[in-house]
mmCIF file of C-alpha atoms in Angstrom:
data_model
loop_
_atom_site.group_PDB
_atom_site.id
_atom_site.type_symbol
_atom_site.label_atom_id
_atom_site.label_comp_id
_atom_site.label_asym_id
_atom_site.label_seq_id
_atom_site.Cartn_x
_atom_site.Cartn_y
_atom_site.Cartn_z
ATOM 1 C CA UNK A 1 -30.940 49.555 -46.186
ATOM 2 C CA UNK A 2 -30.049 49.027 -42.531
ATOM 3 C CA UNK A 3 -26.606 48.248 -41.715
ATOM 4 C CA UNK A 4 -25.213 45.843 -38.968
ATOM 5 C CA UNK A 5 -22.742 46.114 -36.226
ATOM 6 C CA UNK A 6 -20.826 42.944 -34.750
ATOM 7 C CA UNK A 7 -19.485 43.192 -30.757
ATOM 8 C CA UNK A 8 -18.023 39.892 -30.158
ATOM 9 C CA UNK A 9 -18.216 39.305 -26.282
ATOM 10 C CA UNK A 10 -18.271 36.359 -23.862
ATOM 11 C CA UNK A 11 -17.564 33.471 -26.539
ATOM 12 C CA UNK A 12 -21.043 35.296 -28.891
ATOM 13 C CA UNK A 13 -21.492 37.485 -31.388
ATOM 14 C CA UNK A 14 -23.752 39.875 -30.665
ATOM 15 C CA UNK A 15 -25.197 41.711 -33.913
ATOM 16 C CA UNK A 16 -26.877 45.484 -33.494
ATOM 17 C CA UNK A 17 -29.248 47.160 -36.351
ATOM 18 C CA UNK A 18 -28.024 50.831 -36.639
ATOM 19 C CA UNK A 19 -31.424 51.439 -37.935
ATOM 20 C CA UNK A 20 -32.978 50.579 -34.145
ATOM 21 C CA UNK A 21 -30.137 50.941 -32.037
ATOM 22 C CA UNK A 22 -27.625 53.683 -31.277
ATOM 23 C CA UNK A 23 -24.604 53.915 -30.189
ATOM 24 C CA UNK A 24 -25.830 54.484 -26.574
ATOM 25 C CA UNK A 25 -27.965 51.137 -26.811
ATOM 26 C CA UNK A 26 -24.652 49.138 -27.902
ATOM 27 C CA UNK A 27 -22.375 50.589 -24.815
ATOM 28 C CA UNK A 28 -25.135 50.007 -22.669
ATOM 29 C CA UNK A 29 -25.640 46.274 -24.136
ATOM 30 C CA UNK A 30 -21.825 46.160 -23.897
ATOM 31 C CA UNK A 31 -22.027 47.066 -19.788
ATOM 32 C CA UNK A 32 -24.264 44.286 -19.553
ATOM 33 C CA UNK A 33 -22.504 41.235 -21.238
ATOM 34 C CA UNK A 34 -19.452 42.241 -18.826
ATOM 35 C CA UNK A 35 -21.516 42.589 -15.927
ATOM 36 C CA UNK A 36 -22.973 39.023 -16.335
ATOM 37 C CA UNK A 37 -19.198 37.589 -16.874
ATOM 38 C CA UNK A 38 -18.298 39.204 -13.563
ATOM 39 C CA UNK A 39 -21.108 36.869 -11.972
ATOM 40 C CA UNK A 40 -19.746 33.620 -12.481
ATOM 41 C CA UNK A 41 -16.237 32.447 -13.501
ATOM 42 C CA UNK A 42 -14.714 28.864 -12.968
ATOM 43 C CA UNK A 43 -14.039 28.069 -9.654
ATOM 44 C CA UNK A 44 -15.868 31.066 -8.023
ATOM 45 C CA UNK A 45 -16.874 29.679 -4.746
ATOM 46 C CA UNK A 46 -13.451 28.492 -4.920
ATOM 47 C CA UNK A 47 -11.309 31.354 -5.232
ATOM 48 C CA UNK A 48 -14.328 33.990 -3.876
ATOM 49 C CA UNK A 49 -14.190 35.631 -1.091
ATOM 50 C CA UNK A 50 -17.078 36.514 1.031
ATOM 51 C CA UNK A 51 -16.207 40.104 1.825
ATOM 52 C CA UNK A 52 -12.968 42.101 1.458
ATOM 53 C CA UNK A 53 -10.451 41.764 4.220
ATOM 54 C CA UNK A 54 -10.567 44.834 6.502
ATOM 55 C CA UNK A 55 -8.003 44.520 9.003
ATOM 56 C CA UNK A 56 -4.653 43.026 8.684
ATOM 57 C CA UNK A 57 -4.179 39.478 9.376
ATOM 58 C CA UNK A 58 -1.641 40.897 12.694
ATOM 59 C CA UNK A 59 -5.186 42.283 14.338
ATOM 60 C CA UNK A 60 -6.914 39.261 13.763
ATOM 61 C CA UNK A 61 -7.690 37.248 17.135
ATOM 62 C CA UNK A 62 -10.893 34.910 16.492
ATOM 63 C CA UNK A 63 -11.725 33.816 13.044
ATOM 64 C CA UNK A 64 -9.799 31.604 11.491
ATOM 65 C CA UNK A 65 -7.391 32.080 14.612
ATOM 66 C CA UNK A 66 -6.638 29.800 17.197
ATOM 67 C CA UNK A 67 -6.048 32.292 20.405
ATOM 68 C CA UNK A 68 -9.201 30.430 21.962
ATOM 69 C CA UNK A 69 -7.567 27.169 21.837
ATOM 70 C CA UNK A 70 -4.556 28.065 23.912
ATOM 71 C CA UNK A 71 -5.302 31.016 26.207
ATOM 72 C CA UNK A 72 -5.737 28.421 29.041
ATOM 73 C CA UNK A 73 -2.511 27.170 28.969
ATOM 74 C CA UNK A 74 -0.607 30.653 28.512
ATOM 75 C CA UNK A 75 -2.894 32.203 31.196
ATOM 76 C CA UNK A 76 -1.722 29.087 33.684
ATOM 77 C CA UNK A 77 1.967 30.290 32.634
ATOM 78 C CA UNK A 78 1.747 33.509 33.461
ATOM 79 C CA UNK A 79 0.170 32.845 36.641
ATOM 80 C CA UNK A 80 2.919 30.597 37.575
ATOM 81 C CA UNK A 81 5.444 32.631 36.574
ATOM 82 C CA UNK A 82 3.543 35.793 38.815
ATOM 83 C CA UNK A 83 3.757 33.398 41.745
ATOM 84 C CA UNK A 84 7.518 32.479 40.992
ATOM 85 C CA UNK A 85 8.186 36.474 40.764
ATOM 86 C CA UNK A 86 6.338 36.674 44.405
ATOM 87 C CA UNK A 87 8.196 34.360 45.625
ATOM 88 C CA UNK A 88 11.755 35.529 44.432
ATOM 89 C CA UNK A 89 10.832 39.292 45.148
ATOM 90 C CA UNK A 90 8.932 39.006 48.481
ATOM 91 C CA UNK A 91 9.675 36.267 50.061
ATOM 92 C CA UNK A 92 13.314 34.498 51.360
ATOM 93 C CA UNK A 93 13.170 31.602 48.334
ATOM 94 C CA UNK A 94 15.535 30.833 45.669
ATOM 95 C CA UNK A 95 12.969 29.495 43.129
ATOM 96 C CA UNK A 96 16.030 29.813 40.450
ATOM 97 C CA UNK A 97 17.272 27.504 37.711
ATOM 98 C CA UNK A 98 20.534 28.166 35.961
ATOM 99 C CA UNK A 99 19.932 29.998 32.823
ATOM 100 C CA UNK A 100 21.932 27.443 30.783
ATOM 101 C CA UNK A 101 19.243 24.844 30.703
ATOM 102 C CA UNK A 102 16.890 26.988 28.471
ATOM 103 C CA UNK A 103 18.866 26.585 24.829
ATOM 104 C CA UNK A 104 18.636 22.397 25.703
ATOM 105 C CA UNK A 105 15.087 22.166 26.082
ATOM 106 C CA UNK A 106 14.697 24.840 23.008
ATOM 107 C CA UNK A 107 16.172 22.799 21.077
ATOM 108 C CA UNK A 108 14.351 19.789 22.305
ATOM 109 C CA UNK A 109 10.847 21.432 21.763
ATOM 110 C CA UNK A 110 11.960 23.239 18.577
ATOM 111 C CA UNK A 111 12.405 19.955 16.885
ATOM 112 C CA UNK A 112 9.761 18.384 18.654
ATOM 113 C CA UNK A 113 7.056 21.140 16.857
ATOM 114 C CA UNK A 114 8.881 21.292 13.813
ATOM 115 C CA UNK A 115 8.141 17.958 13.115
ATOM 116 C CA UNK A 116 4.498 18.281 13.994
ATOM 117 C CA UNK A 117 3.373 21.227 12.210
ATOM 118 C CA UNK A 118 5.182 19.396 9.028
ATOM 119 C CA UNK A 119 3.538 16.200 9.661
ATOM 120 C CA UNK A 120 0.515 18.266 9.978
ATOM 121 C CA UNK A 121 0.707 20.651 6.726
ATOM 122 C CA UNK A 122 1.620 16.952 5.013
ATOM 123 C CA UNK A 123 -2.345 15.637 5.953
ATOM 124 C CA UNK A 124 -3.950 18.868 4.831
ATOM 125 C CA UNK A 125 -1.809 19.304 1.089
ATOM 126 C CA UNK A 126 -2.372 15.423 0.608
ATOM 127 C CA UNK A 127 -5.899 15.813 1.427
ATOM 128 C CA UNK A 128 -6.606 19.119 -0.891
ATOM 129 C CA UNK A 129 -4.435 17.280 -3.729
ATOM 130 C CA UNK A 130 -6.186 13.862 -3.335
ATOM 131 C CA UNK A 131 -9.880 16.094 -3.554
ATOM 132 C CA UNK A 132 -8.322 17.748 -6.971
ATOM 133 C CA UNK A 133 -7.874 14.356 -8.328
ATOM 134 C CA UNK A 134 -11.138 13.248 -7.450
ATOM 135 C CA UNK A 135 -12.537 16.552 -9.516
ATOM 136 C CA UNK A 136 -10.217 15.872 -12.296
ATOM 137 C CA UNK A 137 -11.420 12.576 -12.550
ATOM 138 C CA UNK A 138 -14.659 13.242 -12.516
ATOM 139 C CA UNK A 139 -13.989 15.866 -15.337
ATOM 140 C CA UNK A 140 -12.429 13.523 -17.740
ATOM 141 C CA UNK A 141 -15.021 10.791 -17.121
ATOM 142 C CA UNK A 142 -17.419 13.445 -17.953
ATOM 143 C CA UNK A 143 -16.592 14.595 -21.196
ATOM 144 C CA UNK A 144 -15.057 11.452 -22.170
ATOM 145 C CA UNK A 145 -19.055 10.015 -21.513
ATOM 146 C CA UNK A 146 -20.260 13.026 -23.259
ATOM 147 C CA UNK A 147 -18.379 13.401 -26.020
ATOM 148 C CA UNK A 148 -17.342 9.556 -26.963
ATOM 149 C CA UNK A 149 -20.540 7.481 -26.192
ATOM 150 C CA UNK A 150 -21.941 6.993 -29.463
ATOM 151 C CA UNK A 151 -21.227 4.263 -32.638
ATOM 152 C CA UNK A 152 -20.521 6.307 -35.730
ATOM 153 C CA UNK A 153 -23.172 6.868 -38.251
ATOM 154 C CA UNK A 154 -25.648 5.817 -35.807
ATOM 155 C CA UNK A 155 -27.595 8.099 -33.381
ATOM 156 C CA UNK A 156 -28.402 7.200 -29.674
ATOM 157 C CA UNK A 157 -31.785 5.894 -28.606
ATOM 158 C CA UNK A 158 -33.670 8.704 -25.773
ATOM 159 C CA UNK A 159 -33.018 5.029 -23.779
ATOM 160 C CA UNK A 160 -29.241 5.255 -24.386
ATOM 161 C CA UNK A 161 -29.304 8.867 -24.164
ATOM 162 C CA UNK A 162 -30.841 8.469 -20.380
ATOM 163 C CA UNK A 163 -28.648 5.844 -19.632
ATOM 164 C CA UNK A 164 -25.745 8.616 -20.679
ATOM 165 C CA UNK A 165 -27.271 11.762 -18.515
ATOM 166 C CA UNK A 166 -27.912 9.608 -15.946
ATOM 167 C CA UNK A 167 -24.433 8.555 -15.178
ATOM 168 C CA UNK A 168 -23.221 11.654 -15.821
ATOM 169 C CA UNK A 169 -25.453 13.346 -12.987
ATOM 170 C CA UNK A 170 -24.064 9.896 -10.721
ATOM 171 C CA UNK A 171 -20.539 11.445 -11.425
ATOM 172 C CA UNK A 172 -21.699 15.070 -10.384
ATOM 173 C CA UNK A 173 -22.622 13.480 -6.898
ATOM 174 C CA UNK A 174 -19.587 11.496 -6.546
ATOM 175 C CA UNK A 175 -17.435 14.857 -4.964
ATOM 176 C CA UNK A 176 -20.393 15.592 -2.478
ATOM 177 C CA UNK A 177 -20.823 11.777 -1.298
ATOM 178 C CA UNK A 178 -17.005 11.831 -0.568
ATOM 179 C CA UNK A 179 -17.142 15.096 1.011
ATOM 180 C CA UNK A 180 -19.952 13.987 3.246
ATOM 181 C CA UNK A 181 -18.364 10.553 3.854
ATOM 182 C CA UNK A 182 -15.334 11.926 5.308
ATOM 183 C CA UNK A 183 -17.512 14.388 7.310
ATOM 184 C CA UNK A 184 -19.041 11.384 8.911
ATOM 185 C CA UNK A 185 -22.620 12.513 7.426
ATOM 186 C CA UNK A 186 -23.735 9.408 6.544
ATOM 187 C CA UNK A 187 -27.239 9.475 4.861
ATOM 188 C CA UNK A 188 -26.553 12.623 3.258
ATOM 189 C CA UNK A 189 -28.564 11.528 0.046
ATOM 190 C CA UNK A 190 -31.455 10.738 2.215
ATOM 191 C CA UNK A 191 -33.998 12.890 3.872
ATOM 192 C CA UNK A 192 -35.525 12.059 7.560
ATOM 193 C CA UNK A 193 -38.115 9.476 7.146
ATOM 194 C CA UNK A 194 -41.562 10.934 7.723
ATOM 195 C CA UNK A 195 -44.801 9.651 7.626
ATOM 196 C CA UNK A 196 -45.830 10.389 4.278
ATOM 197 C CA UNK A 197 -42.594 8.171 3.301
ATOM 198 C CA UNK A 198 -44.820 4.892 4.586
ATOM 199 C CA UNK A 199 -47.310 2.659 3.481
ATOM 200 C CA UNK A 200 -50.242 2.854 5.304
ATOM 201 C CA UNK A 201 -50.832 -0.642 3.505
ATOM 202 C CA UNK A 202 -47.938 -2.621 3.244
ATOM 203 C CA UNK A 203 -45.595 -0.632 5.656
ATOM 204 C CA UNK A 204 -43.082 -0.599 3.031
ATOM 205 C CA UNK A 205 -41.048 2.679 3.831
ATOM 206 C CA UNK A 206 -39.708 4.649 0.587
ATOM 207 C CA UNK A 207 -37.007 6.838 1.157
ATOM 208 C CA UNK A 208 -36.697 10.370 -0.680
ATOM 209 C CA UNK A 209 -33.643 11.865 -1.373
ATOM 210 C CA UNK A 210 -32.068 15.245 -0.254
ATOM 211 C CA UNK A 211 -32.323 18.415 -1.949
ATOM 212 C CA UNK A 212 -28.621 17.725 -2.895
ATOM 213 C CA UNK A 213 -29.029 14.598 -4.591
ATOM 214 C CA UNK A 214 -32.689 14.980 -5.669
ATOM 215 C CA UNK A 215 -31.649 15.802 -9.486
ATOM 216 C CA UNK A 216 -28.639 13.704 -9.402
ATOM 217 C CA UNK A 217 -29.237 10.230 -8.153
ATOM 218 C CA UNK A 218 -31.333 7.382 -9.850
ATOM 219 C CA UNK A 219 -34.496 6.871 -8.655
ATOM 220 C CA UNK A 220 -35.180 3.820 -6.307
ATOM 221 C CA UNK A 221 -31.299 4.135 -5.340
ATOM 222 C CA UNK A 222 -30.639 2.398 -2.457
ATOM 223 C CA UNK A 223 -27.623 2.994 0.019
ATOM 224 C CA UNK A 224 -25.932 0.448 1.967
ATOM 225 C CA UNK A 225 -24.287 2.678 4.692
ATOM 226 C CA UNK A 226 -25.998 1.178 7.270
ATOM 227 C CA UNK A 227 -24.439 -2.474 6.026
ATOM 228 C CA UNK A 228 -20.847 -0.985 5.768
ATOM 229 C CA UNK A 229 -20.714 0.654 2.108
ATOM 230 C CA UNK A 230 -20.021 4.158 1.570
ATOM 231 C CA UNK A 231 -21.998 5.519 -0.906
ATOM 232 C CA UNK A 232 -19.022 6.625 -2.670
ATOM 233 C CA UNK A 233 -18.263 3.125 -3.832
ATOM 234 C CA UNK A 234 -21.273 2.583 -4.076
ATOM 235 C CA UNK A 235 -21.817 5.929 -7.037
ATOM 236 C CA UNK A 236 -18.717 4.322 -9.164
ATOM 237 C CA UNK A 237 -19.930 0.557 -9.324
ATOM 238 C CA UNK A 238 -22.804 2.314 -11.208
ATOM 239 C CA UNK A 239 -20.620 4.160 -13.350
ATOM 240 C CA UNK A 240 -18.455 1.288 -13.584
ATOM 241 C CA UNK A 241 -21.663 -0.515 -15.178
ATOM 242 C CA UNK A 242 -21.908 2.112 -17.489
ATOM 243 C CA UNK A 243 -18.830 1.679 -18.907
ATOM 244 C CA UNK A 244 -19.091 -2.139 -19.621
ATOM 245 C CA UNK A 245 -22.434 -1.147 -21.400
ATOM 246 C CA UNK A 246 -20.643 1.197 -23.541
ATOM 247 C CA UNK A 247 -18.391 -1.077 -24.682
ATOM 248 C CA UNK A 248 -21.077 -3.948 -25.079
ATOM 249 C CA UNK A 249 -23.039 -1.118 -27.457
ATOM 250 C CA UNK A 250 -19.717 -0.585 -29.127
ATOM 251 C CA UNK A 251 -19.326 3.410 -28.183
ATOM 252 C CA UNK A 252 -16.102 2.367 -26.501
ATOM 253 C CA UNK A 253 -13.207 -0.221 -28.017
ATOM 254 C CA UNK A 254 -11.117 -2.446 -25.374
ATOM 255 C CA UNK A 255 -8.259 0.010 -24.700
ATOM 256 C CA UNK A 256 -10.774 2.861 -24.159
ATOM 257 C CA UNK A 257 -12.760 1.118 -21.892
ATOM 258 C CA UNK A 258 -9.718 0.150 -19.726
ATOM 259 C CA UNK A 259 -8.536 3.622 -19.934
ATOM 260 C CA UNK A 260 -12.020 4.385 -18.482
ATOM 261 C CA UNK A 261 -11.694 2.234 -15.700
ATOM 262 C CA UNK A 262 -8.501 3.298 -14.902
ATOM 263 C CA UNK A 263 -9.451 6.825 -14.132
ATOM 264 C CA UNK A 264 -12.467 5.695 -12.229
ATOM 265 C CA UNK A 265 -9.782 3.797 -10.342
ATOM 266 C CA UNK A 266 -7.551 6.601 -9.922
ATOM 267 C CA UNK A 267 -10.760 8.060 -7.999
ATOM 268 C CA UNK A 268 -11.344 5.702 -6.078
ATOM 269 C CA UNK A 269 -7.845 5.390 -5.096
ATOM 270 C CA UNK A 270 -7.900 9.170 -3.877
ATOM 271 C CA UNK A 271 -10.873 8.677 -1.660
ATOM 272 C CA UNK A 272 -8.871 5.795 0.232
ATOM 273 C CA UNK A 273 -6.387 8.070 0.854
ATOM 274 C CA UNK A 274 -8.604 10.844 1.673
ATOM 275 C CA UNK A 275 -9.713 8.014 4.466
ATOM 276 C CA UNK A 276 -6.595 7.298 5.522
ATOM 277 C CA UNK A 277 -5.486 10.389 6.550
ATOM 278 C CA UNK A 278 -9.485 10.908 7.881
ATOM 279 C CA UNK A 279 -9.323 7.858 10.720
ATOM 280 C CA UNK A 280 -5.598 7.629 11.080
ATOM 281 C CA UNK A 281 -5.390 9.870 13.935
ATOM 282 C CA UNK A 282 -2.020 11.226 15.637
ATOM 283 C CA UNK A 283 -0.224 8.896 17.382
ATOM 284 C CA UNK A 284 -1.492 9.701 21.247
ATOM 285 C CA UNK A 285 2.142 9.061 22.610
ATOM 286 C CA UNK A 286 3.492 11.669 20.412
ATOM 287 C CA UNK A 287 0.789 13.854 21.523
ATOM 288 C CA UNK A 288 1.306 13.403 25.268
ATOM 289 C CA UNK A 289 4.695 13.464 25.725
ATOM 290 C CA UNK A 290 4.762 16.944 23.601
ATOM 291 C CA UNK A 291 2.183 18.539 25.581
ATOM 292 C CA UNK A 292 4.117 17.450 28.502
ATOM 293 C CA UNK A 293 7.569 18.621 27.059
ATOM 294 C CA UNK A 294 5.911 22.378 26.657
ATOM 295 C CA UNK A 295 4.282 22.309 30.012
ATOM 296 C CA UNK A 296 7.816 21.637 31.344
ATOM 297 C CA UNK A 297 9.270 23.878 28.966
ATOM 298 C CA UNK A 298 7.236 26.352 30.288
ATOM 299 C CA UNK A 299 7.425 25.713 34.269
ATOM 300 C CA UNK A 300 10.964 25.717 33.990
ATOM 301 C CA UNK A 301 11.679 29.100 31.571
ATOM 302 C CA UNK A 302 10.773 31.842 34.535
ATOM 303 C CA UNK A 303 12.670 29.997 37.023
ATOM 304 C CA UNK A 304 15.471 30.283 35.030
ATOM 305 C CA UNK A 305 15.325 34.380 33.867
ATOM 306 C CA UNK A 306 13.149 35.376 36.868
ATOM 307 C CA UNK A 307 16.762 36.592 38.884
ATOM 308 C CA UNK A 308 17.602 38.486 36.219
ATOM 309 C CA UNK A 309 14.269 39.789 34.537
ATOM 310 C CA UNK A 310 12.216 40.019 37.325
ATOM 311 C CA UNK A 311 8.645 41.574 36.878
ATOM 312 C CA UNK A 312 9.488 41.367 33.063
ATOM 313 C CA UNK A 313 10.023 37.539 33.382
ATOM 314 C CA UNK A 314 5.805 37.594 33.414
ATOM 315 C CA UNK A 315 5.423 39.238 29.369
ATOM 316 C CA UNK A 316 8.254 37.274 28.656
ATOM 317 C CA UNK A 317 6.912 33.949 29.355
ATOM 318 C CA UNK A 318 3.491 34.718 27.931
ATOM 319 C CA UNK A 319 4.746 35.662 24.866
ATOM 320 C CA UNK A 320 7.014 32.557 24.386
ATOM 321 C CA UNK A 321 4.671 30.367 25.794
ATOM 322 C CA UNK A 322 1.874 31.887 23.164
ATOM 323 C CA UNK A 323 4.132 31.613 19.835
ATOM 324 C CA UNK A 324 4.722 27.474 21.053
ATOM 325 C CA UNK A 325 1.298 26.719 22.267
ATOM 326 C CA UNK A 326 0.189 28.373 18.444
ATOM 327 C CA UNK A 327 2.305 26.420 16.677
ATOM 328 C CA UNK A 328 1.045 23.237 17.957
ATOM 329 C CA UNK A 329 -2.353 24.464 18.376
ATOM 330 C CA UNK A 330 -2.237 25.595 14.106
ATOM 331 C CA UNK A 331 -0.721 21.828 13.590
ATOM 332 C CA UNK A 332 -4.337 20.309 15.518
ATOM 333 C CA UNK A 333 -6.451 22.500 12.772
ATOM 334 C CA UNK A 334 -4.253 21.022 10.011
ATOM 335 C CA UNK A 335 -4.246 17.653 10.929
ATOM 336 C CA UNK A 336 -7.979 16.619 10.368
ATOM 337 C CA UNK A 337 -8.774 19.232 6.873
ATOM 338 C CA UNK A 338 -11.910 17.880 5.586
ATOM 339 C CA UNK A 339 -14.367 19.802 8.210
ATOM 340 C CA UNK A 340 -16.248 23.387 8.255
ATOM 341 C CA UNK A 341 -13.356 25.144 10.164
ATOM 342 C CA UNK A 342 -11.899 28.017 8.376
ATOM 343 C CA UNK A 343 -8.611 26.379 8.153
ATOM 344 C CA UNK A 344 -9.656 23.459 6.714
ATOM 345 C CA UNK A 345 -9.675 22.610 3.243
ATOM 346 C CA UNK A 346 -13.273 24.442 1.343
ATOM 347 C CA UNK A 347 -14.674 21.264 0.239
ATOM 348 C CA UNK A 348 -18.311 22.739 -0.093
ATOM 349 C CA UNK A 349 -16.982 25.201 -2.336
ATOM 350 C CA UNK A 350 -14.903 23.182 -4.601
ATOM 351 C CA UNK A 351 -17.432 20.181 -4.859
ATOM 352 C CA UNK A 352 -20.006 23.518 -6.124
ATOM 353 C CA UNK A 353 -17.390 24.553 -8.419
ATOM 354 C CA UNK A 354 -17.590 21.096 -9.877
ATOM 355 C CA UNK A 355 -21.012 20.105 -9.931
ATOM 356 C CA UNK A 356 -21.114 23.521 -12.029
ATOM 357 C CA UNK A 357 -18.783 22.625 -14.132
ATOM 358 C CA UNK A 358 -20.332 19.444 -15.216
ATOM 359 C CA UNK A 359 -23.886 20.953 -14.885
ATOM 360 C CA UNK A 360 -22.747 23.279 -17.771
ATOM 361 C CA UNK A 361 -21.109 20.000 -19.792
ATOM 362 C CA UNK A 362 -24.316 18.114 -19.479
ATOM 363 C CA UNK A 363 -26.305 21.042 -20.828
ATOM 364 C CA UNK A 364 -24.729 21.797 -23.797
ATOM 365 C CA UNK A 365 -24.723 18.022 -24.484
ATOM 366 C CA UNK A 366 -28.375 18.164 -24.360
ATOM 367 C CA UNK A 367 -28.726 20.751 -26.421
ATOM 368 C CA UNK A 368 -26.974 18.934 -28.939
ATOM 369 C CA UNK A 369 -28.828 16.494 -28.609
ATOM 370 C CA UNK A 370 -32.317 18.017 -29.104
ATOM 371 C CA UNK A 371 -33.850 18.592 -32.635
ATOM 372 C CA UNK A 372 -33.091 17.587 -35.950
ATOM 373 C CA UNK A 373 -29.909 19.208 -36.475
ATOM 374 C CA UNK A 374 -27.053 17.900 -34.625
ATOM 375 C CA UNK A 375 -24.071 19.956 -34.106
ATOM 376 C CA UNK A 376 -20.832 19.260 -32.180
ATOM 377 C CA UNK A 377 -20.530 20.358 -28.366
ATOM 378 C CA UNK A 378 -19.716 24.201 -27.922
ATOM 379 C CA UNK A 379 -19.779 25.047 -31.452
ATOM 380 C CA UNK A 380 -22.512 27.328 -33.050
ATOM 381 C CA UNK A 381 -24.860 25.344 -35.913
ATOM 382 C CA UNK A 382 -23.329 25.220 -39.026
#
């Protein structure tokens, strides 16, 4: 009589017949089950990295740093400063400030950057916690859809059942229409109109949708970016329909249909922030007048330590000029987060993560859902 062995392992039990497997078989079987859970995790593309780090992040001068953006200026400073050395060293001028002005104007531009790069750093957190509360709307809308949309002692229609997976796939392309929105990529969802796309009858042009969207928008969708509407707003008026038919079909009483609607508000609530801190731009006067105080800030610091540091006064300036000119220059990558730089915020990578997330949801739902015997989300038949 053959005997069994049980090796419980990624959320299964996997069962081995000593009669046609060894031990070998089961280590090796083993191996494999943690190999595949060191694939995928949640939040992968998240919390991935591409490739190890090799070098510390001191030796690091052009990805992800901003040296590019302000070698100009320091260059120009240390030139100046090499002709105000000349001129003190070679020829009979005083080019010489007292040394006593320098603490003033630190002070000055100390504050002045302070209150930039916080500013700044304020834009990109708000942004990256407004995009989590999109996703964590999205989640709960999700498996409240999935798990709550039916009247008890009554199964769903394939209709109603469509009706369900379709919204649920609307709410999977909700994170990558507001990602693209704020990106300025409007018709995202829509591939270049070619000629196959027209009637050589009618004219009548039918748009296809991109790869992206292909599996996740509703066929004979129509945007309304070119009128004014993000597509966005557009995704949650659909799901926003969805919920009133819920609670016509009786799946959802009055409180939990409000309660609905009030984390599809919640969502759209974070996207209007995520625009507000999209097209409200830096004030320009604030911008000027502290490139302006640096520039002076940096004219006047060799005139005032070239008597006593000579030659040296050239390093010196470069290297004070470079730590200001990188702290404002690291408060321009923060202030706009929702781009492809490296500094800002990895929006492709968390709306993935998402989509995933959901992806997985929906499937199990489905499964569920198929055959005669029904059994309860992420729980083995009983």
């Amino acid at each position: 009589m053959a005997s069994f062995g049980n090796v419980y392992m990624n959320g299964t039990t996997h069962t081995y017949d000593d009669a046609t497997s060894d031990e070998e078989s089961v280590l090796h079987r083993i191996a494999q089950i943690n190999q595949r859970r060191r694939v995928t995790f949640p939040n992968k593309r998240t919390i991935e990295r591409r490739k190890p780090r090799r070098w510390p992040l001191v030796f690091r001068f052009i990805k992800g740093a901003i040296h590019t953006h302000i070698a100009i200026p320091v260059v120009l400073h240390a030139l100046f400063t090499t002709i105000i050395v000349c001129l003190d060293l070679y020829v009979d001028v005083r080019a010489t400030l007292p040394p006593a002005i320098v603490p003033s104007l630190s002070i000055v531009v100390g504050l002045m950057l302070v209150f930039r790069n916080q500013t700044s750093y304020a834009r990109f957190w708000d942004g990256r916690n407004n995009l989590t509360t999109i996703v964590t709307a999205t989640r709960n809308l999700t498996r409240s859809f999935l798990c709550t949309s039916y009247k008890a002692g009554e199964d769903a229609t394939e209709t109603e059942r469509a009706d369900i997976e379709r919204t649920v796939r609307v709410l999977m392309a909700i994170p990558s229409s507001v990602k693209n929105s704020l990106r300025a990529e409007w018709g995202a969802a829509w591939a270049p109109i070619t000629k196959q796309d027209v009637n050589r009858v009618s004219g009548a042009i039918t748009p296809r949708l991109n790869p992206d969207y292909a599996q996740l928008l509703p066929l004979g969708l129509k945007g309304h970016e070119e009128e004014g509407l993000a597509l966005p707003i557009e995704l949650t008026a659909l799901v926003e329909g969805f919920i009133k038919r819920g609670h016509d079909r009786g799946w959802f009483h009055a409180p939990g249909s409000s309660q609905l609607t009030v984390q599809l508000n919640t969502l759209v609530d974070a996207y209007g922030r995520m625009e507000t801190i999209r097209y409200t731009s830096y004030p320009v006067a604030i911008m000027i007048h502290q490139r302006q105080v640096l520039a002076l800030f940096g004219a006047v610091l060799p005139l005032a330590i070239v008597e006593e540091s000579h030659w040296w006064s050239i390093p010196i300036v470069g290297l004070v000029m470079f730590t200001l000119y990188g702290i404002e220059a690291t408060a321009c990558q923060l202030e706009d987060p929702f781009g492809y730089d490296r500094n800002d915020i990895k929006m492709d990578a968390i709306v993935e993560d998402a989509r995933t997330e959901i992806s997985v949801m929906l499937s199990e739902w489905r499964s569920c859902n198929q055959g005669p015997i029904k059994k309860q989300m992420f729980m083995e038949e009983i």
